Amino acid sequence: MCRSVDVRTAVLAKNDGLAAELRADLARRRVTAVNLLSSPGSGKTALLELALRRARERGVTVAALTADLATENDARRLARSGAPVKQVLTGGLCHLEAAQVRGLIDGWLPPATRLLFVENVGNLVCPASYDLGETLRVTLMSVTEGEDKPLKYPTAFGAAQLVVLTKTDLAEPVGFDDAAFRAAVERVNPGVEILPTSARTGQGVDILLDRILVVADGGAPHAPLLAADHLRRHAHDHGPEDSDGHHHGPDDSDGHHHDHARAHAHAYDDGHGHDHGHDHGAGRDHGHGHASRATPA
């Protein structure tokens, strides 16, 4: 058990170092990166599509990186906003890491980008422990998931600098207890803002963009209860458990599961037509340049 803990400590420490370098580089480029965490089915893709569309309407240059285990459905949906989008297929890896994000945005992210949204793999366990070099971490939850979700996933909600409640148009039909939810969030992350939203009605989307742009303009984001070292300790204490039932797969020689050899990325940019290309570079992962262009809104 000690060796397993030591290996995870080393892996997370290496990731933290790469994340710090990426964060500094993005800051120099004046890019605000937003890491979106949620469980599957929370509605974050629908909300992100609307947020990208609204940002473009405001004249804000945005891009999105979206991760999924096996499909490109999310990228196709996000591309309808007209923003540049890249889909990474993780091939089974249950989270993104800083090194992957660095490799994915290098040579792809438009130079004038102000906001970069990173839609993490749908999972509230693994992604919570990995710093991606983001400027702002946002954890989302839908009203259909149950008010006690923050207590069941204290790391994901405790590390959030903003908590977004989605699908609020369904709150009454599902009997959502807003007071109980807010009490649960306050217990794991005192003082964090909770923002109610609905992709169907548009509620809260402009406010979400306002909050992000304040941070982009130099405003200080909420300081979460769980600092990076606390995240590592939490991950070590609980090991590779994933209460969502996600399979972590075999470990590599470092004792940490990687499947980069199967991971690949597709780029979906705004515009018209299709431009398909393949660029297989050296290393363990490869990129497919599929530019599937959607008509701007």
PDB file of C-alpha atoms in Angstrom:
ATOM      1  CA  MET A   1       0.000   0.000   0.000  1.00  0.00           C
ATOM      2  CA  CYS A   2       2.855   2.403   0.790  1.00  0.00           C
ATOM      3  CA  ARG A   3       4.325   1.937  -2.686  1.00  0.00           C
ATOM      4  CA  SER A   4       0.939   2.617  -4.258  1.00  0.00           C
ATOM      5  CA  VAL A   5       0.580   5.831  -2.239  1.00  0.00           C
ATOM      6  CA  ASP A   6       4.143   6.884  -3.092  1.00  0.00           C
ATOM      7  CA  VAL A   7       3.534   6.304  -6.798  1.00  0.00           C
ATOM      8  CA  ARG A   8       0.324   8.345  -6.786  1.00  0.00           C
ATOM      9  CA  THR A   9       2.120  11.101  -4.901  1.00  0.00           C
ATOM     10  CA  ALA A  10       4.853  11.206  -7.538  1.00  0.00           C
ATOM     11  CA  VAL A  11       2.363  11.161 -10.416  1.00  0.00           C
ATOM     12  CA  LEU A  12       0.286  13.981  -8.959  1.00  0.00           C
ATOM     13  CA  ALA A  13       3.373  16.003  -8.040  1.00  0.00           C
ATOM     14  CA  LYS A  14       4.658  15.737 -11.612  1.00  0.00           C
ATOM     15  CA  ASN A  15       1.251  16.771 -12.927  1.00  0.00           C
ATOM     16  CA  ASP A  16       1.157  19.754 -10.558  1.00  0.00           C
ATOM     17  CA  GLY A  17       4.524  20.934 -11.833  1.00  0.00           C
ATOM     18  CA  LEU A  18       3.401  20.730 -15.469  1.00  0.00           C
ATOM     19  CA  ALA A  19       0.123  22.425 -14.589  1.00  0.00           C
ATOM     20  CA  ALA A  20       1.945  25.322 -12.953  1.00  0.00           C
ATOM     21  CA  GLU A  21       4.076  25.797 -16.073  1.00  0.00           C
ATOM     22  CA  LEU A  22       1.003  25.681 -18.309  1.00  0.00           C
ATOM     23  CA  ARG A  23      -0.866  28.148 -16.086  1.00  0.00           C
ATOM     24  CA  ALA A  24       2.021  30.605 -16.281  1.00  0.00           C
ATOM     25  CA  ASP A  25       2.220  30.215 -20.065  1.00  0.00           C
ATOM     26  CA  LEU A  26      -1.517  30.772 -20.511  1.00  0.00           C
ATOM     27  CA  ALA A  27      -1.315  33.841 -18.272  1.00  0.00           C
ATOM     28  CA  ARG A  28       1.437  35.266 -20.463  1.00  0.00           C
ATOM     29  CA  ARG A  29      -0.783  34.672 -23.474  1.00  0.00           C
ATOM     30  CA  ARG A  30      -3.733  36.274 -21.627  1.00  0.00           C
ATOM     31  CA  VAL A  31      -5.799  33.109 -21.933  1.00  0.00           C
ATOM     32  CA  THR A  32      -8.232  32.281 -19.135  1.00  0.00           C
ATOM     33  CA  ALA A  33      -8.731  28.525 -18.908  1.00  0.00           C
ATOM     34  CA  VAL A  34     -11.887  27.151 -17.276  1.00  0.00           C
ATOM     35  CA  ASN A  35     -11.902  23.516 -16.150  1.00  0.00           C
ATOM     36  CA  LEU A  36     -15.461  22.112 -16.145  1.00  0.00           C
ATOM     37  CA  LEU A  37     -16.086  19.062 -13.934  1.00  0.00           C
ATOM     38  CA  SER A  38     -19.306  17.096 -13.606  1.00  0.00           C
ATOM     39  CA  SER A  39     -20.765  13.621 -13.665  1.00  0.00           C
ATOM     40  CA  PRO A  40     -22.195  12.219 -16.926  1.00  0.00           C
ATOM     41  CA  GLY A  41     -25.594  13.618 -17.826  1.00  0.00           C
ATOM     42  CA  SER A  42     -25.254  16.870 -15.891  1.00  0.00           C
ATOM     43  CA  GLY A  43     -25.992  18.936 -18.984  1.00  0.00           C
ATOM     44  CA  LYS A  44     -22.621  20.650 -19.102  1.00  0.00           C
ATOM     45  CA  THR A  45     -22.231  20.198 -22.879  1.00  0.00           C
ATOM     46  CA  ALA A  46     -25.581  21.876 -23.547  1.00  0.00           C
ATOM     47  CA  LEU A  47     -24.700  24.681 -21.153  1.00  0.00           C
ATOM     48  CA  LEU A  48     -21.235  25.081 -22.656  1.00  0.00           C
ATOM     49  CA  GLU A  49     -22.645  25.252 -26.188  1.00  0.00           C
ATOM     50  CA  LEU A  50     -24.893  28.122 -25.146  1.00  0.00           C
ATOM     51  CA  ALA A  51     -22.071  29.842 -23.237  1.00  0.00           C
ATOM     52  CA  LEU A  52     -19.800  29.662 -26.296  1.00  0.00           C
ATOM     53  CA  ARG A  53     -22.549  31.114 -28.474  1.00  0.00           C
ATOM     54  CA  ARG A  54     -23.262  33.947 -26.018  1.00  0.00           C
ATOM     55  CA  ALA A  55     -19.540  34.717 -25.675  1.00  0.00           C
ATOM     56  CA  ARG A  56     -19.159  35.031 -29.436  1.00  0.00           C
ATOM     57  CA  GLU A  57     -22.201  37.309 -29.553  1.00  0.00           C
ATOM     58  CA  ARG A  58     -20.392  39.537 -27.056  1.00  0.00           C
ATOM     59  CA  GLY A  59     -17.285  39.584 -29.212  1.00  0.00           C
ATOM     60  CA  VAL A  60     -15.279  37.438 -26.781  1.00  0.00           C
ATOM     61  CA  THR A  61     -12.839  35.071 -28.511  1.00  0.00           C
ATOM     62  CA  VAL A  62     -13.461  31.590 -27.117  1.00  0.00           C
ATOM     63  CA  ALA A  63     -12.411  28.012 -27.803  1.00  0.00           C
ATOM     64  CA  ALA A  64     -13.253  24.679 -26.244  1.00  0.00           C
ATOM     65  CA  LEU A  65     -11.424  21.444 -25.574  1.00  0.00           C
ATOM     66  CA  THR A  66     -13.743  18.544 -24.778  1.00  0.00           C
ATOM     67  CA  ALA A  67     -12.785  15.079 -23.537  1.00  0.00           C
ATOM     68  CA  ASP A  68     -14.717  11.857 -23.882  1.00  0.00           C
ATOM     69  CA  LEU A  69     -13.869   8.184 -23.564  1.00  0.00           C
ATOM     70  CA  ALA A  70     -15.184   7.057 -26.926  1.00  0.00           C
ATOM     71  CA  THR A  71     -17.362   9.453 -28.966  1.00  0.00           C
ATOM     72  CA  GLU A  72     -17.059  12.800 -30.737  1.00  0.00           C
ATOM     73  CA  ASN A  73     -20.676  13.737 -30.070  1.00  0.00           C
ATOM     74  CA  ASP A  74     -19.814  16.586 -27.704  1.00  0.00           C
ATOM     75  CA  ALA A  75     -17.457  18.275 -30.164  1.00  0.00           C
ATOM     76  CA  ARG A  76     -20.076  18.148 -32.908  1.00  0.00           C
ATOM     77  CA  ARG A  77     -22.586  19.797 -30.590  1.00  0.00           C
ATOM     78  CA  LEU A  78     -20.157  22.460 -29.367  1.00  0.00           C
ATOM     79  CA  ALA A  79     -19.075  23.279 -32.930  1.00  0.00           C
ATOM     80  CA  ARG A  80     -22.618  24.496 -33.623  1.00  0.00           C
ATOM     81  CA  SER A  81     -21.711  27.552 -31.535  1.00  0.00           C
ATOM     82  CA  GLY A  82     -19.206  28.586 -34.209  1.00  0.00           C
ATOM     83  CA  ALA A  83     -16.261  28.461 -31.779  1.00  0.00           C
ATOM     84  CA  PRO A  84     -13.078  26.454 -32.472  1.00  0.00           C
ATOM     85  CA  VAL A  85     -13.445  23.078 -30.753  1.00  0.00           C
ATOM     86  CA  LYS A  86     -11.099  20.143 -30.295  1.00  0.00           C
ATOM     87  CA  GLN A  87     -12.283  16.716 -29.156  1.00  0.00           C
ATOM     88  CA  VAL A  88      -9.886  14.365 -27.416  1.00  0.00           C
ATOM     89  CA  LEU A  89     -10.820  10.696 -27.177  1.00  0.00           C
ATOM     90  CA  THR A  90      -9.146   9.356 -24.055  1.00  0.00           C
ATOM     91  CA  GLY A  91      -9.545   5.692 -24.981  1.00  0.00           C
ATOM     92  CA  GLY A  92     -10.615   4.759 -21.465  1.00  0.00           C
ATOM     93  CA  LEU A  93      -8.626   7.207 -19.352  1.00  0.00           C
ATOM     94  CA  CYS A  94     -11.090   8.685 -16.849  1.00  0.00           C
ATOM     95  CA  HIS A  95      -9.598  12.188 -16.668  1.00  0.00           C
ATOM     96  CA  LEU A  96      -7.438  14.721 -18.420  1.00  0.00           C
ATOM     97  CA  GLU A  97      -3.942  15.618 -17.250  1.00  0.00           C
ATOM     98  CA  ALA A  98      -1.887  18.786 -17.638  1.00  0.00           C
ATOM     99  CA  ALA A  99       0.522  17.188 -20.124  1.00  0.00           C
ATOM    100  CA  GLN A 100      -2.388  16.209 -22.381  1.00  0.00           C
ATOM    101  CA  VAL A 101      -3.881  19.689 -22.291  1.00  0.00           C
ATOM    102  CA  ARG A 102      -0.501  21.198 -23.133  1.00  0.00           C
ATOM    103  CA  GLY A 103      -0.055  18.864 -26.080  1.00  0.00           C
ATOM    104  CA  LEU A 104      -3.584  19.432 -27.333  1.00  0.00           C
ATOM    105  CA  ILE A 105      -3.555  23.232 -27.361  1.00  0.00           C
ATOM    106  CA  ASP A 106      -0.020  23.692 -28.710  1.00  0.00           C
ATOM    107  CA  GLY A 107      -0.304  24.579 -32.380  1.00  0.00           C
ATOM    108  CA  TRP A 108      -4.114  24.541 -32.271  1.00  0.00           C
ATOM    109  CA  LEU A 109      -5.353  27.246 -29.910  1.00  0.00           C
ATOM    110  CA  PRO A 110      -5.994  30.431 -31.924  1.00  0.00           C
ATOM    111  CA  PRO A 111      -3.530  33.136 -30.780  1.00  0.00           C
ATOM    112  CA  ALA A 112      -6.254  35.692 -29.975  1.00  0.00           C
ATOM    113  CA  THR A 113      -8.197  33.323 -27.692  1.00  0.00           C
ATOM    114  CA  ARG A 114      -9.334  34.964 -24.471  1.00  0.00           C
ATOM    115  CA  LEU A 115     -11.338  32.123 -22.906  1.00  0.00           C
ATOM    116  CA  LEU A 116     -10.546  28.415 -23.180  1.00  0.00           C
ATOM    117  CA  PHE A 117     -13.158  26.039 -21.798  1.00  0.00           C
ATOM    118  CA  VAL A 118     -11.921  22.537 -20.949  1.00  0.00           C
ATOM    119  CA  GLU A 119     -14.813  20.092 -20.665  1.00  0.00           C
ATOM    120  CA  ASN A 120     -13.308  17.296 -18.599  1.00  0.00           C
ATOM    121  CA  VAL A 121     -14.350  13.648 -18.793  1.00  0.00           C
ATOM    122  CA  GLY A 122     -17.758  13.084 -17.175  1.00  0.00           C
ATOM    123  CA  ASN A 123     -16.625  11.829 -13.777  1.00  0.00           C
ATOM    124  CA  LEU A 124     -16.522  13.456 -10.332  1.00  0.00           C
ATOM    125  CA  VAL A 125     -13.747  11.268  -8.926  1.00  0.00           C
ATOM    126  CA  CYS A 126     -10.554  11.096 -11.020  1.00  0.00           C
ATOM    127  CA  PRO A 127     -10.631  14.591 -12.602  1.00  0.00           C
ATOM    128  CA  ALA A 128     -10.972  16.259  -9.209  1.00  0.00           C
ATOM    129  CA  SER A 129      -7.385  15.429  -8.230  1.00  0.00           C
ATOM    130  CA  TYR A 130      -5.716  16.674 -11.429  1.00  0.00           C
ATOM    131  CA  ASP A 131      -4.756  20.309 -11.908  1.00  0.00           C
ATOM    132  CA  LEU A 132      -4.914  21.156 -15.623  1.00  0.00           C
ATOM    133  CA  GLY A 133      -3.260  24.557 -15.346  1.00  0.00           C
ATOM    134  CA  GLU A 134      -6.691  26.172 -15.304  1.00  0.00           C
ATOM    135  CA  THR A 135      -7.409  29.686 -14.136  1.00  0.00           C
ATOM    136  CA  LEU A 136     -10.820  28.743 -12.803  1.00  0.00           C
ATOM    137  CA  ARG A 137     -12.322  25.424 -11.732  1.00  0.00           C
ATOM    138  CA  VAL A 138     -16.083  25.002 -12.032  1.00  0.00           C
ATOM    139  CA  THR A 139     -18.023  21.988 -10.761  1.00  0.00           C
ATOM    140  CA  LEU A 140     -21.483  21.412 -12.207  1.00  0.00           C
ATOM    141  CA  MET A 141     -24.407  19.355 -10.961  1.00  0.00           C
ATOM    142  CA  SER A 142     -27.950  18.982 -12.258  1.00  0.00           C
ATOM    143  CA  VAL A 143     -31.096  19.099 -10.143  1.00  0.00           C
ATOM    144  CA  THR A 144     -31.812  15.506 -11.213  1.00  0.00           C
ATOM    145  CA  GLU A 145     -28.744  14.129  -9.427  1.00  0.00           C
ATOM    146  CA  GLY A 146     -29.776  14.537  -5.797  1.00  0.00           C
ATOM    147  CA  GLU A 147     -29.063  17.196  -3.184  1.00  0.00           C
ATOM    148  CA  ASP A 148     -26.399  15.162  -1.383  1.00  0.00           C
ATOM    149  CA  LYS A 149     -24.011  14.999  -4.369  1.00  0.00           C
ATOM    150  CA  PRO A 150     -21.543  17.484  -2.808  1.00  0.00           C
ATOM    151  CA  LEU A 151     -21.271  15.320   0.304  1.00  0.00           C
ATOM    152  CA  LYS A 152     -20.695  12.191  -1.778  1.00  0.00           C
ATOM    153  CA  TYR A 153     -17.989  13.913  -3.851  1.00  0.00           C
ATOM    154  CA  PRO A 154     -16.344  16.369  -1.434  1.00  0.00           C
ATOM    155  CA  THR A 155     -13.121  16.656  -3.416  1.00  0.00           C
ATOM    156  CA  ALA A 156     -14.832  17.732  -6.646  1.00  0.00           C
ATOM    157  CA  PHE A 157     -17.067  20.250  -4.899  1.00  0.00           C
ATOM    158  CA  GLY A 158     -14.527  21.282  -2.266  1.00  0.00           C
ATOM    159  CA  ALA A 159     -11.991  22.285  -4.932  1.00  0.00           C
ATOM    160  CA  ALA A 160     -14.494  24.300  -6.991  1.00  0.00           C
ATOM    161  CA  GLN A 161     -14.149  28.060  -7.296  1.00  0.00           C
ATOM    162  CA  LEU A 162     -17.689  28.215  -8.644  1.00  0.00           C
ATOM    163  CA  VAL A 163     -20.505  25.670  -8.372  1.00  0.00           C
ATOM    164  CA  VAL A 164     -23.052  25.634 -11.200  1.00  0.00           C
ATOM    165  CA  LEU A 165     -26.460  24.048 -10.745  1.00  0.00           C
ATOM    166  CA  THR A 166     -27.877  22.934 -14.100  1.00  0.00           C
ATOM    167  CA  LYS A 167     -31.320  21.981 -15.452  1.00  0.00           C
ATOM    168  CA  THR A 168     -33.087  24.245 -12.958  1.00  0.00           C
ATOM    169  CA  ASP A 169     -36.150  24.211 -15.208  1.00  0.00           C
ATOM    170  CA  LEU A 170     -36.660  20.651 -13.939  1.00  0.00           C
ATOM    171  CA  ALA A 171     -36.282  21.480 -10.244  1.00  0.00           C
ATOM    172  CA  GLU A 172     -39.986  21.475  -9.428  1.00  0.00           C
ATOM    173  CA  PRO A 173     -40.938  18.300 -11.338  1.00  0.00           C
ATOM    174  CA  VAL A 174     -38.121  16.293  -9.697  1.00  0.00           C
ATOM    175  CA  GLY A 175     -38.748  17.762  -6.233  1.00  0.00           C
ATOM    176  CA  PHE A 176     -35.264  19.255  -5.899  1.00  0.00           C
ATOM    177  CA  ASP A 177     -34.515  20.542  -2.372  1.00  0.00           C
ATOM    178  CA  ASP A 178     -32.496  23.696  -3.015  1.00  0.00           C
ATOM    179  CA  ALA A 179     -31.911  24.461   0.662  1.00  0.00           C
ATOM    180  CA  ALA A 180     -30.501  20.979   1.315  1.00  0.00           C
ATOM    181  CA  PHE A 181     -28.232  21.275  -1.727  1.00  0.00           C
ATOM    182  CA  ARG A 182     -26.889  24.648  -0.629  1.00  0.00           C
ATOM    183  CA  ALA A 183     -26.250  23.339   2.871  1.00  0.00           C
ATOM    184  CA  ALA A 184     -24.312  20.402   1.430  1.00  0.00           C
ATOM    185  CA  VAL A 185     -22.165  22.706  -0.738  1.00  0.00           C
ATOM    186  CA  GLU A 186     -21.519  25.049   2.187  1.00  0.00           C
ATOM    187  CA  ARG A 187     -20.373  22.120   4.301  1.00  0.00           C
ATOM    188  CA  VAL A 188     -17.609  21.089   1.872  1.00  0.00           C
ATOM    189  CA  ASN A 189     -16.769  24.512   0.412  1.00  0.00           C
ATOM    190  CA  PRO A 190     -17.830  27.420   2.638  1.00  0.00           C
ATOM    191  CA  GLY A 191     -18.537  30.651   0.797  1.00  0.00           C
ATOM    192  CA  VAL A 192     -18.375  29.340  -2.768  1.00  0.00           C
ATOM    193  CA  GLU A 193     -20.928  30.895  -5.109  1.00  0.00           C
ATOM    194  CA  ILE A 194     -23.709  28.662  -6.388  1.00  0.00           C
ATOM    195  CA  LEU A 195     -25.052  29.721  -9.770  1.00  0.00           C
ATOM    196  CA  PRO A 196     -28.421  28.315 -10.937  1.00  0.00           C
ATOM    197  CA  THR A 197     -28.581  27.776 -14.704  1.00  0.00           C
ATOM    198  CA  SER A 198     -30.713  26.252 -17.426  1.00  0.00           C
ATOM    199  CA  ALA A 199     -29.535  25.630 -20.965  1.00  0.00           C
ATOM    200  CA  ARG A 200     -33.163  25.288 -22.015  1.00  0.00           C
ATOM    201  CA  THR A 201     -34.304  28.706 -20.734  1.00  0.00           C
ATOM    202  CA  GLY A 202     -30.937  30.477 -20.790  1.00  0.00           C
ATOM    203  CA  GLN A 203     -31.089  31.224 -17.063  1.00  0.00           C
ATOM    204  CA  GLY A 204     -27.731  32.122 -15.563  1.00  0.00           C
ATOM    205  CA  VAL A 205     -25.633  31.740 -18.714  1.00  0.00           C
ATOM    206  CA  ASP A 206     -24.802  35.429 -19.048  1.00  0.00           C
ATOM    207  CA  ILE A 207     -24.084  35.635 -15.326  1.00  0.00           C
ATOM    208  CA  LEU A 208     -21.713  32.676 -15.691  1.00  0.00           C
ATOM    209  CA  LEU A 209     -19.866  34.498 -18.463  1.00  0.00           C
ATOM    210  CA  ASP A 210     -19.770  37.653 -16.332  1.00  0.00           C
ATOM    211  CA  ARG A 211     -18.144  35.740 -13.473  1.00  0.00           C
ATOM    212  CA  ILE A 212     -15.551  34.191 -15.779  1.00  0.00           C
ATOM    213  CA  LEU A 213     -14.750  37.517 -17.443  1.00  0.00           C
ATOM    214  CA  VAL A 214     -14.192  39.135 -14.044  1.00  0.00           C
ATOM    215  CA  VAL A 215     -11.496  36.525 -13.415  1.00  0.00           C
ATOM    216  CA  ALA A 216     -10.138  37.050 -16.939  1.00  0.00           C
ATOM    217  CA  ASP A 217      -9.824  40.756 -16.160  1.00  0.00           C
ATOM    218  CA  GLY A 218      -7.726  40.044 -13.092  1.00  0.00           C
ATOM    219  CA  GLY A 219     -10.361  39.486 -10.438  1.00  0.00           C
ATOM    220  CA  ALA A 220      -9.530  36.940  -7.763  1.00  0.00           C
ATOM    221  CA  PRO A 221     -11.560  33.722  -7.990  1.00  0.00           C
ATOM    222  CA  HIS A 222     -13.002  32.115  -4.879  1.00  0.00           C
ATOM    223  CA  ALA A 223     -10.340  30.321  -2.858  1.00  0.00           C
ATOM    224  CA  PRO A 224     -11.632  26.742  -2.435  1.00  0.00           C
ATOM    225  CA  LEU A 225     -11.474  24.910   0.865  1.00  0.00           C
ATOM    226  CA  LEU A 226      -9.426  22.056  -0.583  1.00  0.00           C
ATOM    227  CA  ALA A 227      -5.931  23.125  -1.599  1.00  0.00           C
ATOM    228  CA  ALA A 228      -3.778  21.051  -3.981  1.00  0.00           C
ATOM    229  CA  ASP A 229      -1.969  19.175  -1.187  1.00  0.00           C
ATOM    230  CA  HIS A 230      -5.334  18.404   0.413  1.00  0.00           C
ATOM    231  CA  LEU A 231      -6.553  17.010  -2.911  1.00  0.00           C
ATOM    232  CA  ARG A 232      -3.540  14.714  -3.078  1.00  0.00           C
ATOM    233  CA  ARG A 233      -4.056  13.471   0.458  1.00  0.00           C
ATOM    234  CA  HIS A 234      -7.731  12.819  -0.247  1.00  0.00           C
ATOM    235  CA  ALA A 235      -6.861  10.867  -3.393  1.00  0.00           C
ATOM    236  CA  HIS A 236      -4.220   8.839  -1.543  1.00  0.00           C
ATOM    237  CA  ASP A 237      -6.485   8.035   1.384  1.00  0.00           C
ATOM    238  CA  HIS A 238      -9.238   6.768  -0.889  1.00  0.00           C
ATOM    239  CA  GLY A 239      -7.100   5.110  -3.531  1.00  0.00           C
ATOM    240  CA  PRO A 240      -8.483   4.307  -6.984  1.00  0.00           C
ATOM    241  CA  GLU A 241     -12.102   4.025  -5.857  1.00  0.00           C
ATOM    242  CA  ASP A 242     -14.641   5.384  -8.281  1.00  0.00           C
ATOM    243  CA  SER A 243     -18.168   5.303  -6.925  1.00  0.00           C
ATOM    244  CA  ASP A 244     -19.530   6.067 -10.378  1.00  0.00           C
ATOM    245  CA  GLY A 245     -18.395   2.590 -11.371  1.00  0.00           C
ATOM    246  CA  HIS A 246     -15.739   3.776 -13.807  1.00  0.00           C
ATOM    247  CA  HIS A 247     -13.077   1.219 -14.684  1.00  0.00           C
ATOM    248  CA  HIS A 248      -9.545   2.557 -14.245  1.00  0.00           C
ATOM    249  CA  GLY A 249      -7.908  -0.228 -16.194  1.00  0.00           C
ATOM    250  CA  PRO A 250      -4.341  -1.543 -15.859  1.00  0.00           C
ATOM    251  CA  ASP A 251      -1.517   0.564 -14.463  1.00  0.00           C
ATOM    252  CA  ASP A 252       1.592   1.455 -16.378  1.00  0.00           C
ATOM    253  CA  SER A 253       5.098   1.003 -15.054  1.00  0.00           C
ATOM    254  CA  ASP A 254       4.590   3.947 -12.683  1.00  0.00           C
ATOM    255  CA  GLY A 255       1.532   2.306 -11.182  1.00  0.00           C
ATOM    256  CA  HIS A 256      -0.757   4.852 -12.834  1.00  0.00           C
ATOM    257  CA  HIS A 257      -3.253   4.035 -15.547  1.00  0.00           C
ATOM    258  CA  HIS A 258      -2.501   5.638 -18.904  1.00  0.00           C
ATOM    259  CA  ASP A 259      -3.900   4.880 -22.297  1.00  0.00           C
ATOM    260  CA  HIS A 260      -2.299   7.657 -24.312  1.00  0.00           C
ATOM    261  CA  ALA A 261      -1.481   5.301 -27.158  1.00  0.00           C
ATOM    262  CA  ARG A 262      -5.177   5.108 -27.953  1.00  0.00           C
ATOM    263  CA  ALA A 263      -6.023   8.727 -27.233  1.00  0.00           C
ATOM    264  CA  HIS A 264      -6.426  11.050 -30.165  1.00  0.00           C
ATOM    265  CA  ALA A 265      -7.857  14.453 -30.878  1.00  0.00           C
ATOM    266  CA  HIS A 266     -10.098  15.861 -33.582  1.00  0.00           C
ATOM    267  CA  ALA A 267     -10.364  19.588 -34.223  1.00  0.00           C
ATOM    268  CA  TYR A 268     -13.712  21.129 -35.086  1.00  0.00           C
ATOM    269  CA  ASP A 269     -13.437  24.777 -36.138  1.00  0.00           C
ATOM    270  CA  ASP A 270     -16.106  27.282 -37.081  1.00  0.00           C
ATOM    271  CA  GLY A 271     -16.713  28.195 -40.739  1.00  0.00           C
ATOM    272  CA  HIS A 272     -17.873  26.114 -43.695  1.00  0.00           C
ATOM    273  CA  GLY A 273     -16.838  22.877 -45.372  1.00  0.00           C
ATOM    274  CA  HIS A 274     -14.617  20.029 -44.156  1.00  0.00           C
ATOM    275  CA  ASP A 275     -10.858  19.768 -44.031  1.00  0.00           C
ATOM    276  CA  HIS A 276      -9.674  16.337 -43.000  1.00  0.00           C
ATOM    277  CA  GLY A 277      -6.040  15.745 -42.175  1.00  0.00           C
ATOM    278  CA  HIS A 278      -3.937  13.405 -40.071  1.00  0.00           C
ATOM    279  CA  ASP A 279      -0.810  14.281 -38.161  1.00  0.00           C
ATOM    280  CA  HIS A 280       0.797  11.380 -36.364  1.00  0.00           C
ATOM    281  CA  GLY A 281       3.709  12.742 -34.407  1.00  0.00           C
ATOM    282  CA  ALA A 282       6.285  11.033 -32.264  1.00  0.00           C
ATOM    283  CA  GLY A 283       5.340   9.919 -28.791  1.00  0.00           C
ATOM    284  CA  ARG A 284       2.597   7.845 -27.290  1.00  0.00           C
ATOM    285  CA  ASP A 285      -0.414   9.754 -28.518  1.00  0.00           C
ATOM    286  CA  HIS A 286      -1.410  11.094 -31.897  1.00  0.00           C
ATOM    287  CA  GLY A 287      -3.688  13.746 -33.313  1.00  0.00           C
ATOM    288  CA  HIS A 288      -6.219  13.643 -36.109  1.00  0.00           C
ATOM    289  CA  GLY A 289      -6.961  16.979 -37.648  1.00  0.00           C
ATOM    290  CA  HIS A 290     -10.593  16.724 -38.641  1.00  0.00           C
ATOM    291  CA  ALA A 291     -11.874  20.229 -39.165  1.00  0.00           C
ATOM    292  CA  SER A 292     -15.621  19.901 -39.276  1.00  0.00           C
ATOM    293  CA  ARG A 293     -16.960  23.407 -39.756  1.00  0.00           C
ATOM    294  CA  ALA A 294     -20.243  24.658 -38.453  1.00  0.00           C
ATOM    295  CA  THR A 295     -22.055  27.787 -39.566  1.00  0.00           C
ATOM    296  CA  PRO A 296     -21.542  30.601 -37.013  1.00  0.00           C
ATOM    297  CA  ALA A 297     -24.583  31.632 -35.049  1.00  0.00           C
TER     298      ALA A 297
END
